[in-house]
Amino acid sequence: MEIEVKARLKNAADTVAKLEALGCVFSEPKTQDDTVFVAKPGTLEVFLSNDVFPRLRIENGTKAILTVKKPVQKSPDMLVKYEHEVVVNSADEARGMLELLGLHPAVRTVKKRRTAHYSEYEICIDEIEDLDTFIELEVIGEAEGAGELQKKMWEFLASLGIKAADQVTRGYDVLMLEKLN
């Protein structure tokens, strides 16, 4: 299960420099073009009424990754999700399969992502087109301990100077839908 915390970055360069001082080595930026498919597209409320959220990601214009996420609880503010992911040979075929299953494209986000690792955390610096720049910490864990893990991750973000007021509790798909509606 994916457990994450997220915050808007006021100064991404400063945060990256602090992480590099801790020994983090960031990847080259990847462009990720994500489309989330749902059975019931529409308003944010309708979107959130879906049970599962398949995502087709095109990475750097060539690599296709199909991911299915299911929130542990139905809430727009839930960053704890069951997640399964597989690389697929053809984005067009994957899109066709999703549509054949009765799913519809609901929201698209495009980002530049740089990743690094620190302790047990995967750290992502995400520049989301038409939104903002964010930092995400992700770990794989169990639902029972998710709250404690998120608290520990926030303590780490606070040590980097990231304020609790900059916390984001919604996924990029939800943020984009909020902006568009």
Short mmCIF file of N, CA and C in Angstrom, two decimals:
data_model
loop_
_atom_site.label_atom_id
_atom_site.label_comp_id
_atom_site.label_asym_id
_atom_site.label_seq_id
_atom_site.Cartn_x
_atom_site.Cartn_y
_atom_site.Cartn_z
N MET A 1 0.84 -1.16 0.00
CA MET A 1 0.00 0.00 0.00
C MET A 1 0.89 1.24 0.00
N GLU A 2 0.51 2.21 -0.82
CA GLU A 2 1.26 3.46 -0.93
C GLU A 2 0.77 4.44 0.13
N ILE A 3 1.71 4.95 0.91
CA ILE A 3 1.41 5.96 1.92
C ILE A 3 2.27 7.16 1.60
N GLU A 4 1.63 8.35 1.51
CA GLU A 4 2.40 9.52 1.13
C GLU A 4 1.98 10.75 1.90
N VAL A 5 2.85 11.73 1.87
CA VAL A 5 2.55 13.10 2.29
C VAL A 5 3.03 14.01 1.18
N LYS A 6 2.42 15.18 1.12
CA LYS A 6 2.69 16.09 0.01
C LYS A 6 2.60 17.52 0.50
N ALA A 7 3.41 18.41 -0.10
CA ALA A 7 3.35 19.84 0.24
C ALA A 7 3.70 20.66 -0.99
N ARG A 8 3.14 21.87 -1.04
CA ARG A 8 3.55 22.85 -2.05
C ARG A 8 4.92 23.35 -1.64
N LEU A 9 5.77 23.55 -2.63
CA LEU A 9 7.10 24.09 -2.35
C LEU A 9 7.16 25.56 -2.70
N LYS A 10 7.54 26.36 -1.73
CA LYS A 10 7.71 27.79 -1.97
C LYS A 10 9.03 28.05 -2.69
N ASN A 11 10.05 27.23 -2.37
CA ASN A 11 11.37 27.39 -2.96
C ASN A 11 11.96 26.00 -3.21
N ALA A 12 11.68 25.46 -4.38
CA ALA A 12 12.12 24.10 -4.70
C ALA A 12 13.64 23.98 -4.70
N ALA A 13 14.34 24.99 -5.23
CA ALA A 13 15.80 24.92 -5.30
C ALA A 13 16.40 24.82 -3.90
N ASP A 14 15.86 25.56 -2.95
CA ASP A 14 16.35 25.51 -1.56
C ASP A 14 16.11 24.14 -0.95
N THR A 15 14.92 23.58 -1.18
CA THR A 15 14.60 22.26 -0.64
C THR A 15 15.50 21.19 -1.25
N VAL A 16 15.71 21.24 -2.56
CA VAL A 16 16.59 20.28 -3.22
C VAL A 16 18.01 20.40 -2.67
N ALA A 17 18.49 21.62 -2.45
CA ALA A 17 19.85 21.81 -1.91
C ALA A 17 19.96 21.19 -0.51
N LYS A 18 18.94 21.36 0.32
CA LYS A 18 18.95 20.76 1.67
C LYS A 18 18.98 19.24 1.58
N LEU A 19 18.20 18.69 0.65
CA LEU A 19 18.18 17.23 0.49
C LEU A 19 19.51 16.71 -0.05
N GLU A 20 20.10 17.44 -0.99
CA GLU A 20 21.41 17.03 -1.52
C GLU A 20 22.47 17.09 -0.42
N ALA A 21 22.37 18.06 0.49
CA ALA A 21 23.30 18.14 1.61
C ALA A 21 23.17 16.93 2.54
N LEU A 22 22.00 16.30 2.53
CA LEU A 22 21.78 15.07 3.31
C LEU A 22 22.25 13.82 2.56
N GLY A 23 22.74 14.01 1.33
CA GLY A 23 23.23 12.89 0.54
C GLY A 23 22.29 12.41 -0.54
N CYS A 24 21.17 13.07 -0.72
CA CYS A 24 20.23 12.66 -1.77
C CYS A 24 20.80 12.98 -3.14
N VAL A 25 20.64 12.06 -4.06
CA VAL A 25 21.04 12.25 -5.45
C VAL A 25 19.77 12.16 -6.29
N PHE A 26 19.45 13.25 -6.96
CA PHE A 26 18.20 13.31 -7.73
C PHE A 26 18.40 12.79 -9.14
N SER A 27 17.36 12.14 -9.63
CA SER A 27 17.35 11.65 -11.01
C SER A 27 17.23 12.82 -11.97
N GLU A 28 17.49 12.53 -13.24
CA GLU A 28 17.17 13.51 -14.28
C GLU A 28 15.65 13.66 -14.32
N PRO A 29 15.15 14.82 -14.71
CA PRO A 29 13.69 14.99 -14.77
C PRO A 29 13.05 14.06 -15.79
N LYS A 30 11.89 13.52 -15.42
CA LYS A 30 11.07 12.71 -16.33
C LYS A 30 9.77 13.46 -16.55
N THR A 31 9.30 13.43 -17.78
CA THR A 31 7.98 13.99 -18.06
C THR A 31 6.97 12.86 -17.93
N GLN A 32 5.93 13.09 -17.13
CA GLN A 32 4.88 12.09 -16.93
C GLN A 32 3.55 12.71 -17.32
N ASP A 33 2.94 12.14 -18.33
CA ASP A 33 1.64 12.60 -18.84
C ASP A 33 0.61 11.57 -18.38
N ASP A 34 -0.19 11.95 -17.39
CA ASP A 34 -1.10 11.03 -16.73
C ASP A 34 -2.55 11.32 -17.08
N THR A 35 -3.29 10.27 -17.43
CA THR A 35 -4.74 10.38 -17.62
C THR A 35 -5.40 9.37 -16.69
N VAL A 36 -6.31 9.87 -15.85
CA VAL A 36 -7.06 9.01 -14.95
C VAL A 36 -8.40 8.68 -15.61
N PHE A 37 -8.75 7.41 -15.60
CA PHE A 37 -10.01 6.92 -16.18
C PHE A 37 -10.95 6.51 -15.04
N VAL A 38 -12.23 6.76 -15.23
CA VAL A 38 -13.23 6.37 -14.23
C VAL A 38 -14.51 5.92 -14.92
N ALA A 39 -15.33 5.19 -14.19
CA ALA A 39 -16.62 4.77 -14.72
C ALA A 39 -17.59 5.95 -14.79
N LYS A 40 -17.49 6.85 -13.80
CA LYS A 40 -18.40 8.00 -13.72
C LYS A 40 -17.59 9.29 -13.73
N PRO A 41 -17.35 9.88 -14.91
CA PRO A 41 -16.65 11.18 -14.94
C PRO A 41 -17.66 12.30 -14.66
N GLY A 42 -17.14 13.49 -14.48
CA GLY A 42 -18.03 14.65 -14.27
C GLY A 42 -17.44 15.60 -13.26
N THR A 43 -18.30 16.09 -12.38
CA THR A 43 -17.86 17.03 -11.36
C THR A 43 -16.91 16.33 -10.39
N LEU A 44 -16.28 17.11 -9.54
CA LEU A 44 -15.39 16.53 -8.54
C LEU A 44 -16.14 15.54 -7.66
N GLU A 45 -17.33 15.89 -7.26
CA GLU A 45 -18.13 15.00 -6.41
C GLU A 45 -18.41 13.67 -7.11
N VAL A 46 -18.78 13.73 -8.38
CA VAL A 46 -19.04 12.51 -9.15
C VAL A 46 -17.75 11.72 -9.32
N PHE A 47 -16.67 12.40 -9.68
CA PHE A 47 -15.36 11.75 -9.84
C PHE A 47 -15.00 10.97 -8.58
N LEU A 48 -15.15 11.61 -7.42
CA LEU A 48 -14.76 10.98 -6.16
C LEU A 48 -15.67 9.84 -5.75
N SER A 49 -16.85 9.73 -6.37
CA SER A 49 -17.76 8.63 -6.04
C SER A 49 -17.33 7.31 -6.66
N ASN A 50 -16.34 7.33 -7.54
CA ASN A 50 -15.82 6.10 -8.14
C ASN A 50 -15.06 5.30 -7.09
N ASP A 51 -14.99 3.99 -7.31
CA ASP A 51 -14.29 3.11 -6.37
C ASP A 51 -12.81 2.94 -6.69
N VAL A 52 -12.49 2.88 -7.97
CA VAL A 52 -11.10 2.68 -8.38
C VAL A 52 -10.74 3.75 -9.41
N PHE A 53 -9.43 4.02 -9.50
CA PHE A 53 -8.94 5.09 -10.34
C PHE A 53 -7.75 4.61 -11.18
N PRO A 54 -8.05 3.96 -12.32
CA PRO A 54 -6.95 3.56 -13.22
C PRO A 54 -6.29 4.79 -13.84
N ARG A 55 -4.99 4.72 -13.95
CA ARG A 55 -4.23 5.82 -14.55
C ARG A 55 -3.33 5.26 -15.64
N LEU A 56 -3.35 5.90 -16.79
CA LEU A 56 -2.43 5.57 -17.86
C LEU A 56 -1.39 6.67 -17.91
N ARG A 57 -0.13 6.30 -17.67
CA ARG A 57 0.97 7.26 -17.67
C ARG A 57 1.86 7.02 -18.88
N ILE A 58 2.18 8.10 -19.58
CA ILE A 58 3.16 8.05 -20.65
C ILE A 58 4.39 8.80 -20.13
N GLU A 59 5.48 8.06 -19.97
CA GLU A 59 6.69 8.64 -19.39
C GLU A 59 7.69 8.95 -20.50
N ASN A 60 8.12 10.20 -20.53
CA ASN A 60 9.08 10.69 -21.53
C ASN A 60 8.62 10.39 -22.96
N GLY A 61 7.31 10.36 -23.16
CA GLY A 61 6.75 10.21 -24.50
C GLY A 61 6.78 8.81 -25.06
N THR A 62 7.34 7.83 -24.32
CA THR A 62 7.47 6.49 -24.88
C THR A 62 7.01 5.36 -23.96
N LYS A 63 7.36 5.39 -22.72
CA LYS A 63 7.07 4.30 -21.79
C LYS A 63 5.64 4.43 -21.27
N ALA A 64 4.84 3.36 -21.38
CA ALA A 64 3.46 3.37 -20.91
C ALA A 64 3.34 2.53 -19.64
N ILE A 65 2.71 3.11 -18.63
CA ILE A 65 2.55 2.45 -17.33
C ILE A 65 1.08 2.54 -16.95
N LEU A 66 0.48 1.40 -16.66
CA LEU A 66 -0.90 1.35 -16.21
C LEU A 66 -0.91 1.11 -14.70
N THR A 67 -1.59 1.98 -13.98
CA THR A 67 -1.68 1.90 -12.52
C THR A 67 -3.15 1.93 -12.14
N VAL A 68 -3.51 1.14 -11.14
CA VAL A 68 -4.85 1.21 -10.58
C VAL A 68 -4.70 1.51 -9.09
N LYS A 69 -5.40 2.56 -8.65
CA LYS A 69 -5.38 2.96 -7.25
C LYS A 69 -6.77 2.86 -6.67
N LYS A 70 -6.82 2.47 -5.41
CA LYS A 70 -8.08 2.43 -4.68
C LYS A 70 -7.82 3.00 -3.29
N PRO A 71 -8.49 4.12 -2.96
CA PRO A 71 -8.29 4.69 -1.63
C PRO A 71 -8.74 3.73 -0.54
N VAL A 72 -8.03 3.74 0.58
CA VAL A 72 -8.41 2.92 1.73
C VAL A 72 -9.77 3.38 2.25
N GLN A 73 -10.00 4.70 2.24
CA GLN A 73 -11.28 5.29 2.63
C GLN A 73 -11.72 6.23 1.54
N LYS A 74 -13.03 6.40 1.38
CA LYS A 74 -13.53 7.36 0.39
C LYS A 74 -13.43 8.75 0.98
N SER A 75 -12.46 9.50 0.52
CA SER A 75 -12.27 10.87 0.97
C SER A 75 -11.35 11.56 -0.02
N PRO A 76 -11.64 12.82 -0.37
CA PRO A 76 -10.72 13.51 -1.28
C PRO A 76 -9.38 13.80 -0.63
N ASP A 77 -9.33 13.71 0.70
CA ASP A 77 -8.12 14.04 1.45
C ASP A 77 -7.36 12.80 1.90
N MET A 78 -7.47 11.71 1.17
CA MET A 78 -6.84 10.47 1.57
C MET A 78 -5.64 10.17 0.67
N LEU A 79 -4.45 10.15 1.28
CA LEU A 79 -3.24 9.84 0.53
C LEU A 79 -2.70 8.47 0.92
N VAL A 80 -3.59 7.57 1.31
CA VAL A 80 -3.24 6.18 1.59
C VAL A 80 -4.09 5.33 0.66
N LYS A 81 -3.41 4.62 -0.25
CA LYS A 81 -4.15 3.92 -1.31
C LYS A 81 -3.53 2.55 -1.60
N TYR A 82 -4.40 1.60 -1.94
CA TYR A 82 -3.93 0.35 -2.53
C TYR A 82 -3.51 0.71 -3.95
N GLU A 83 -2.40 0.13 -4.40
CA GLU A 83 -1.90 0.48 -5.72
C GLU A 83 -1.25 -0.72 -6.39
N HIS A 84 -1.59 -0.91 -7.67
CA HIS A 84 -0.95 -1.93 -8.49
C HIS A 84 -0.54 -1.26 -9.80
N GLU A 85 0.64 -1.65 -10.30
CA GLU A 85 1.20 -0.97 -11.47
C GLU A 85 1.90 -1.97 -12.37
N VAL A 86 1.79 -1.74 -13.69
CA VAL A 86 2.46 -2.61 -14.65
C VAL A 86 2.86 -1.77 -15.87
N VAL A 87 4.02 -2.08 -16.43
CA VAL A 87 4.43 -1.46 -17.69
C VAL A 87 3.69 -2.20 -18.80
N VAL A 88 3.14 -1.44 -19.75
CA VAL A 88 2.43 -2.04 -20.88
C VAL A 88 3.16 -1.70 -22.17
N ASN A 89 3.00 -2.58 -23.17
CA ASN A 89 3.70 -2.38 -24.44
C ASN A 89 3.11 -1.28 -25.30
N SER A 90 1.81 -1.00 -25.14
CA SER A 90 1.15 -0.04 -26.02
C SER A 90 0.17 0.81 -25.23
N ALA A 91 0.41 2.11 -25.20
CA ALA A 91 -0.52 3.03 -24.54
C ALA A 91 -1.87 3.01 -25.24
N ASP A 92 -1.85 2.93 -26.58
CA ASP A 92 -3.10 2.92 -27.32
C ASP A 92 -3.94 1.68 -26.99
N GLU A 93 -3.30 0.53 -26.89
CA GLU A 93 -4.03 -0.69 -26.54
C GLU A 93 -4.56 -0.62 -25.11
N ALA A 94 -3.74 -0.11 -24.19
CA ALA A 94 -4.19 0.03 -22.80
C ALA A 94 -5.39 0.97 -22.72
N ARG A 95 -5.32 2.09 -23.44
CA ARG A 95 -6.44 3.05 -23.47
C ARG A 95 -7.69 2.37 -24.03
N GLY A 96 -7.53 1.61 -25.11
CA GLY A 96 -8.65 0.89 -25.70
C GLY A 96 -9.26 -0.12 -24.72
N MET A 97 -8.42 -0.81 -23.96
CA MET A 97 -8.92 -1.77 -22.98
C MET A 97 -9.72 -1.07 -21.88
N LEU A 98 -9.20 0.05 -21.40
CA LEU A 98 -9.91 0.80 -20.36
C LEU A 98 -11.27 1.27 -20.87
N GLU A 99 -11.29 1.76 -22.10
CA GLU A 99 -12.56 2.23 -22.67
C GLU A 99 -13.52 1.07 -22.91
N LEU A 100 -13.00 -0.09 -23.32
CA LEU A 100 -13.83 -1.27 -23.52
C LEU A 100 -14.46 -1.73 -22.20
N LEU A 101 -13.77 -1.47 -21.10
CA LEU A 101 -14.30 -1.79 -19.77
C LEU A 101 -15.32 -0.76 -19.29
N GLY A 102 -15.60 0.23 -20.14
CA GLY A 102 -16.60 1.23 -19.78
C GLY A 102 -16.04 2.42 -19.01
N LEU A 103 -14.73 2.57 -19.03
CA LEU A 103 -14.10 3.68 -18.32
C LEU A 103 -13.87 4.84 -19.27
N HIS A 104 -13.87 6.05 -18.72
CA HIS A 104 -13.74 7.27 -19.51
C HIS A 104 -12.61 8.12 -18.96
N PRO A 105 -11.87 8.81 -19.86
CA PRO A 105 -10.85 9.74 -19.37
C PRO A 105 -11.53 10.84 -18.55
N ALA A 106 -11.01 11.11 -17.35
CA ALA A 106 -11.65 12.07 -16.46
C ALA A 106 -10.79 13.31 -16.22
N VAL A 107 -9.48 13.12 -16.12
CA VAL A 107 -8.60 14.25 -15.82
C VAL A 107 -7.18 13.91 -16.28
N ARG A 108 -6.49 14.93 -16.75
CA ARG A 108 -5.12 14.74 -17.24
C ARG A 108 -4.20 15.70 -16.49
N THR A 109 -3.07 15.19 -16.05
CA THR A 109 -2.04 16.04 -15.45
C THR A 109 -0.71 15.72 -16.13
N VAL A 110 0.08 16.76 -16.33
CA VAL A 110 1.41 16.60 -16.92
C VAL A 110 2.41 17.19 -15.93
N LYS A 111 3.44 16.40 -15.66
CA LYS A 111 4.42 16.89 -14.69
C LYS A 111 5.83 16.53 -15.11
N LYS A 112 6.77 17.29 -14.54
CA LYS A 112 8.18 16.95 -14.59
C LYS A 112 8.52 16.46 -13.19
N ARG A 113 9.06 15.27 -13.10
CA ARG A 113 9.36 14.65 -11.80
C ARG A 113 10.84 14.31 -11.70
N ARG A 114 11.41 14.68 -10.56
CA ARG A 114 12.76 14.25 -10.19
C ARG A 114 12.63 13.45 -8.90
N THR A 115 13.34 12.34 -8.81
CA THR A 115 13.22 11.49 -7.62
C THR A 115 14.58 11.27 -6.96
N ALA A 116 14.50 10.99 -5.67
CA ALA A 116 15.68 10.64 -4.87
C ALA A 116 15.19 9.74 -3.75
N HIS A 117 16.12 9.19 -3.01
CA HIS A 117 15.76 8.36 -1.86
C HIS A 117 16.52 8.85 -0.63
N TYR A 118 15.82 8.80 0.50
CA TYR A 118 16.43 9.13 1.77
C TYR A 118 15.77 8.24 2.82
N SER A 119 16.59 7.52 3.58
CA SER A 119 16.07 6.58 4.54
C SER A 119 15.12 5.64 3.80
N GLU A 120 13.91 5.44 4.32
CA GLU A 120 12.97 4.56 3.62
C GLU A 120 12.08 5.31 2.64
N TYR A 121 12.31 6.60 2.46
CA TYR A 121 11.43 7.44 1.65
C TYR A 121 11.87 7.53 0.19
N GLU A 122 10.88 7.46 -0.69
CA GLU A 122 11.10 7.94 -2.05
C GLU A 122 10.65 9.40 -2.03
N ILE A 123 11.50 10.27 -2.51
CA ILE A 123 11.22 11.71 -2.53
C ILE A 123 11.01 12.12 -3.97
N CYS A 124 9.90 12.81 -4.22
CA CYS A 124 9.58 13.30 -5.57
C CYS A 124 9.45 14.81 -5.53
N ILE A 125 10.12 15.48 -6.44
CA ILE A 125 9.92 16.90 -6.68
C ILE A 125 9.14 16.99 -7.98
N ASP A 126 7.91 17.49 -7.90
CA ASP A 126 7.00 17.48 -9.04
C ASP A 126 6.61 18.90 -9.45
N GLU A 127 6.89 19.23 -10.70
CA GLU A 127 6.40 20.49 -11.28
C GLU A 127 5.19 20.13 -12.13
N ILE A 128 3.99 20.50 -11.65
CA ILE A 128 2.75 20.13 -12.31
C ILE A 128 2.30 21.29 -13.19
N GLU A 129 2.15 21.03 -14.49
CA GLU A 129 1.68 22.07 -15.40
C GLU A 129 0.35 22.61 -14.91
N ASP A 130 0.23 23.93 -14.90
CA ASP A 130 -0.99 24.64 -14.53
C ASP A 130 -1.36 24.51 -13.06
N LEU A 131 -0.47 23.97 -12.21
CA LEU A 131 -0.75 23.90 -10.78
C LEU A 131 0.35 24.59 -9.97
N ASP A 132 1.44 23.87 -9.71
CA ASP A 132 2.48 24.39 -8.83
C ASP A 132 3.62 23.37 -8.77
N THR A 133 4.56 23.60 -7.87
CA THR A 133 5.64 22.66 -7.61
C THR A 133 5.42 22.06 -6.22
N PHE A 134 5.61 20.75 -6.11
CA PHE A 134 5.30 20.01 -4.90
C PHE A 134 6.45 19.09 -4.53
N ILE A 135 6.46 18.68 -3.27
CA ILE A 135 7.32 17.60 -2.81
C ILE A 135 6.41 16.50 -2.28
N GLU A 136 6.74 15.27 -2.62
CA GLU A 136 6.03 14.10 -2.09
C GLU A 136 7.05 13.19 -1.42
N LEU A 137 6.66 12.64 -0.29
CA LEU A 137 7.40 11.53 0.32
C LEU A 137 6.48 10.33 0.23
N GLU A 138 7.01 9.21 -0.23
CA GLU A 138 6.22 7.99 -0.36
C GLU A 138 6.93 6.84 0.32
N VAL A 139 6.13 5.98 0.95
CA VAL A 139 6.64 4.72 1.50
C VAL A 139 5.58 3.66 1.21
N ILE A 140 6.00 2.43 1.28
CA ILE A 140 5.08 1.30 1.19
C ILE A 140 4.90 0.77 2.61
N GLY A 141 3.65 0.64 3.03
CA GLY A 141 3.39 0.18 4.39
C GLY A 141 2.01 -0.41 4.51
N GLU A 142 1.59 -0.62 5.73
CA GLU A 142 0.28 -1.19 6.02
C GLU A 142 -0.68 -0.09 6.47
N ALA A 143 -1.95 -0.27 6.16
CA ALA A 143 -2.96 0.74 6.49
C ALA A 143 -2.99 1.04 7.99
N GLU A 144 -2.80 0.02 8.82
CA GLU A 144 -2.89 0.20 10.27
C GLU A 144 -1.89 1.22 10.79
N GLY A 145 -0.72 1.29 10.20
CA GLY A 145 0.31 2.21 10.69
C GLY A 145 0.46 3.47 9.86
N ALA A 146 -0.48 3.72 8.95
CA ALA A 146 -0.33 4.83 8.01
C ALA A 146 -0.25 6.18 8.71
N GLY A 147 -1.08 6.41 9.70
CA GLY A 147 -1.08 7.70 10.39
C GLY A 147 0.26 7.99 11.06
N GLU A 148 0.83 6.99 11.68
CA GLU A 148 2.13 7.18 12.34
C GLU A 148 3.24 7.42 11.31
N LEU A 149 3.18 6.67 10.21
CA LEU A 149 4.17 6.89 9.15
C LEU A 149 4.07 8.31 8.58
N GLN A 150 2.84 8.77 8.35
CA GLN A 150 2.66 10.12 7.81
C GLN A 150 3.16 11.18 8.80
N LYS A 151 2.94 10.95 10.07
CA LYS A 151 3.44 11.89 11.09
C LYS A 151 4.96 11.96 11.05
N LYS A 152 5.60 10.81 10.95
CA LYS A 152 7.06 10.74 10.88
C LYS A 152 7.57 11.43 9.60
N MET A 153 6.87 11.23 8.48
CA MET A 153 7.27 11.88 7.22
C MET A 153 7.14 13.39 7.34
N TRP A 154 6.07 13.86 8.03
CA TRP A 154 5.92 15.30 8.21
C TRP A 154 7.01 15.89 9.09
N GLU A 155 7.45 15.14 10.07
CA GLU A 155 8.57 15.61 10.90
C GLU A 155 9.81 15.80 10.04
N PHE A 156 10.02 14.88 9.10
CA PHE A 156 11.17 15.03 8.19
C PHE A 156 11.00 16.27 7.31
N LEU A 157 9.81 16.48 6.74
CA LEU A 157 9.58 17.66 5.91
C LEU A 157 9.78 18.94 6.73
N ALA A 158 9.32 18.95 7.96
CA ALA A 158 9.50 20.12 8.82
C ALA A 158 10.98 20.40 9.05
N SER A 159 11.79 19.34 9.14
CA SER A 159 13.24 19.53 9.33
C SER A 159 13.89 20.20 8.12
N LEU A 160 13.19 20.16 6.98
CA LEU A 160 13.67 20.82 5.76
C LEU A 160 13.14 22.25 5.65
N GLY A 161 12.34 22.67 6.63
CA GLY A 161 11.78 24.01 6.60
C GLY A 161 10.43 24.11 5.92
N ILE A 162 9.82 22.98 5.61
CA ILE A 162 8.51 22.98 4.96
C ILE A 162 7.45 23.12 6.04
N LYS A 163 6.58 24.08 5.87
CA LYS A 163 5.57 24.43 6.87
C LYS A 163 4.32 23.56 6.72
N ALA A 164 3.70 23.26 7.85
CA ALA A 164 2.45 22.49 7.84
C ALA A 164 1.37 23.19 7.02
N ALA A 165 1.42 24.52 6.96
CA ALA A 165 0.43 25.27 6.17
C ALA A 165 0.53 24.96 4.69
N ASP A 166 1.66 24.41 4.24
CA ASP A 166 1.84 24.08 2.83
C ASP A 166 1.45 22.64 2.51
N GLN A 167 0.95 21.93 3.51
CA GLN A 167 0.52 20.54 3.31
C GLN A 167 -0.61 20.46 2.30
N VAL A 168 -0.53 19.44 1.45
CA VAL A 168 -1.56 19.16 0.45
C VAL A 168 -2.04 17.73 0.73
N THR A 169 -3.35 17.57 0.88
CA THR A 169 -3.88 16.26 1.24
C THR A 169 -4.65 15.62 0.09
N ARG A 170 -4.56 16.21 -1.09
CA ARG A 170 -5.27 15.68 -2.25
C ARG A 170 -4.29 15.30 -3.34
N GLY A 171 -4.68 14.32 -4.14
CA GLY A 171 -3.86 13.92 -5.27
C GLY A 171 -3.87 14.98 -6.36
N TYR A 172 -2.91 14.87 -7.27
CA TYR A 172 -2.83 15.84 -8.36
C TYR A 172 -4.08 15.81 -9.24
N ASP A 173 -4.67 14.62 -9.41
CA ASP A 173 -5.89 14.54 -10.21
C ASP A 173 -7.01 15.36 -9.58
N VAL A 174 -7.17 15.27 -8.27
CA VAL A 174 -8.21 16.03 -7.57
C VAL A 174 -7.90 17.52 -7.62
N LEU A 175 -6.64 17.88 -7.41
CA LEU A 175 -6.26 19.32 -7.50
C LEU A 175 -6.57 19.88 -8.87
N MET A 176 -6.29 19.10 -9.91
CA MET A 176 -6.55 19.57 -11.27
C MET A 176 -8.05 19.70 -11.53
N LEU A 177 -8.83 18.73 -11.08
CA LEU A 177 -10.28 18.83 -11.24
C LEU A 177 -10.84 20.04 -10.48
N GLU A 178 -10.32 20.30 -9.29
CA GLU A 178 -10.76 21.48 -8.54
C GLU A 178 -10.47 22.76 -9.31
N LYS A 179 -9.30 22.80 -9.94
CA LYS A 179 -8.94 23.99 -10.71
C LYS A 179 -9.82 24.16 -11.95
N LEU A 180 -10.15 23.05 -12.60
CA LEU A 180 -10.92 23.10 -13.83
C LEU A 180 -12.42 23.36 -13.61
N ASN A 181 -12.92 23.02 -12.43
CA ASN A 181 -14.37 23.17 -12.15
C ASN A 181 -14.68 24.43 -11.40
#
